[in-house]
Amino acid sequence: WIEPAKRYCLQNFRPGGNTVDANFKNMKPCLEEYILEIQKAVAPFFEICQVR
């Protein structure tokens, strides 16, 4: 459902503040290496794939 998109952006989770579920407030963000791994895996499906 997202494959027709030309651009795909990944953004790490930032805990704190208002979240949809209170359980997310204390969740830790992903390691940068993991986000870059995801980027590498999905990049072939998009013209632009970036990490914010």
XYZ file of N, CA and C in Angstrom:
156
model
N 0.804 -1.208 0.000
C 0.000 0.000 0.000
C 0.838 1.259 0.000
N 2.132 1.142 0.322
C 2.980 2.338 0.260
C 3.939 2.288 -0.915
N 4.014 1.153 -1.585
C 4.980 0.996 -2.662
C 4.834 2.009 -3.800
N 3.646 2.467 -4.170
C 3.575 3.444 -5.257
C 4.203 4.799 -4.902
N 4.495 5.024 -3.637
C 5.075 6.309 -3.221
C 6.483 6.468 -3.784
N 6.849 7.698 -4.139
C 8.196 7.976 -4.637
C 9.177 8.186 -3.498
N 8.680 8.672 -2.373
C 9.547 8.997 -1.234
C 9.043 8.278 0.012
N 9.995 7.767 0.788
C 9.666 7.103 2.052
C 10.619 7.626 3.107
N 10.088 8.120 4.210
C 10.909 8.678 5.285
C 10.717 7.863 6.555
N 11.826 7.565 7.180
C 11.808 6.868 8.466
C 12.162 7.864 9.549
N 11.490 7.752 10.662
C 11.780 8.641 11.783
C 11.726 7.823 13.057
N 12.731 7.989 13.882
C 12.791 7.247 15.127
C 11.726 7.741 16.101
N 11.364 6.881 17.007
C 10.386 7.197 18.042
C 11.019 8.097 19.095
N 10.285 9.122 19.507
C 10.738 9.999 20.591
C 9.777 9.851 21.766
N 10.242 9.256 22.854
C 9.350 9.040 23.989
C 9.021 10.337 24.730
N 8.014 10.256 25.589
C 7.617 11.414 26.387
C 6.493 12.177 25.726
N 6.046 13.195 26.390
C 4.972 14.020 25.842
C 3.671 13.256 25.754
N 2.804 13.685 24.870
C 1.511 13.024 24.686
C 1.650 11.910 23.665
N 1.246 10.718 24.044
C 1.280 9.587 23.127
C -0.122 8.996 23.027
N -0.355 8.251 21.965
C -1.651 7.613 21.758
C -1.945 6.641 22.902
N -0.906 5.949 23.342
C -1.037 4.974 24.422
C -0.029 5.330 25.510
N -0.465 5.419 26.740
C 0.417 5.796 27.853
C 1.600 4.844 28.004
N 1.470 3.606 27.533
C 2.571 2.643 27.609
C 3.775 3.068 26.767
N 3.569 3.916 25.787
C 4.659 4.365 24.920
C 5.536 5.430 25.572
N 5.069 6.062 26.619
C 5.825 7.151 27.247
C 7.210 6.724 27.706
N 7.352 5.499 28.157
C 8.635 5.020 28.669
C 9.390 4.133 27.686
N 8.856 3.990 26.478
C 9.512 3.161 25.475
C 10.780 3.853 24.973
N 11.835 3.084 24.776
C 13.094 3.650 24.291
C 13.083 3.714 22.769
N 13.763 4.710 22.188
C 13.861 4.778 20.732
C 14.715 3.627 20.206
N 14.571 3.330 18.931
C 15.382 2.284 18.294
C 16.820 2.764 18.175
N 17.733 1.820 18.101
C 19.126 2.168 17.836
C 19.239 2.692 16.408
N 20.132 3.636 16.192
C 20.310 4.212 14.854
C 20.676 3.134 13.841
N 21.477 2.155 14.250
C 21.878 1.070 13.354
C 20.657 0.306 12.837
N 19.669 0.124 13.700
C 18.452 -0.591 13.311
C 17.654 0.219 12.287
N 17.532 1.506 12.503
C 16.815 2.376 11.559
C 17.513 2.340 10.193
N 18.839 2.367 10.193
C 19.590 2.327 8.933
C 19.437 0.975 8.236
N 19.300 -0.093 9.014
C 19.048 -1.424 8.462
C 17.701 -1.453 7.745
N 16.710 -0.863 8.369
C 15.379 -0.795 7.757
C 15.445 0.024 6.472
N 16.147 1.146 6.531
C 16.291 1.993 5.343
C 16.899 1.201 4.191
N 17.940 0.458 4.474
C 18.614 -0.334 3.445
C 17.670 -1.381 2.848
N 16.825 -1.968 3.680
C 15.904 -3.003 3.221
C 14.784 -2.457 2.340
N 14.284 -1.269 2.642
C 13.139 -0.734 1.892
C 13.536 0.220 0.763
N 14.762 0.695 0.757
C 15.211 1.676 -0.241
C 14.991 1.239 -1.692
N 15.170 -0.036 -2.049
C 14.959 -0.428 -3.449
C 13.538 -0.199 -3.968
N 12.591 0.007 -3.090
C 11.197 0.168 -3.499
C 10.789 1.621 -3.725
N 11.708 2.558 -3.471
C 11.386 3.978 -3.561
C 12.496 4.747 -4.268
N 12.130 5.838 -4.919
C 13.143 6.707 -5.528
C 13.998 7.347 -4.443
N 13.355 7.779 -3.369
C 14.046 8.428 -2.250
C 13.623 7.727 -0.966
N 14.609 7.343 -0.174
C 14.336 6.750 1.134
C 15.292 7.409 2.115
N 14.751 8.160 3.049
C 15.618 8.912 3.951
C 15.230 8.713 5.405
N 16.203 8.967 6.271
C 15.989 8.915 7.712
C 15.976 10.341 8.206
N 14.959 10.688 8.963
C 14.864 12.045 9.514
C 15.456 12.074 10.887
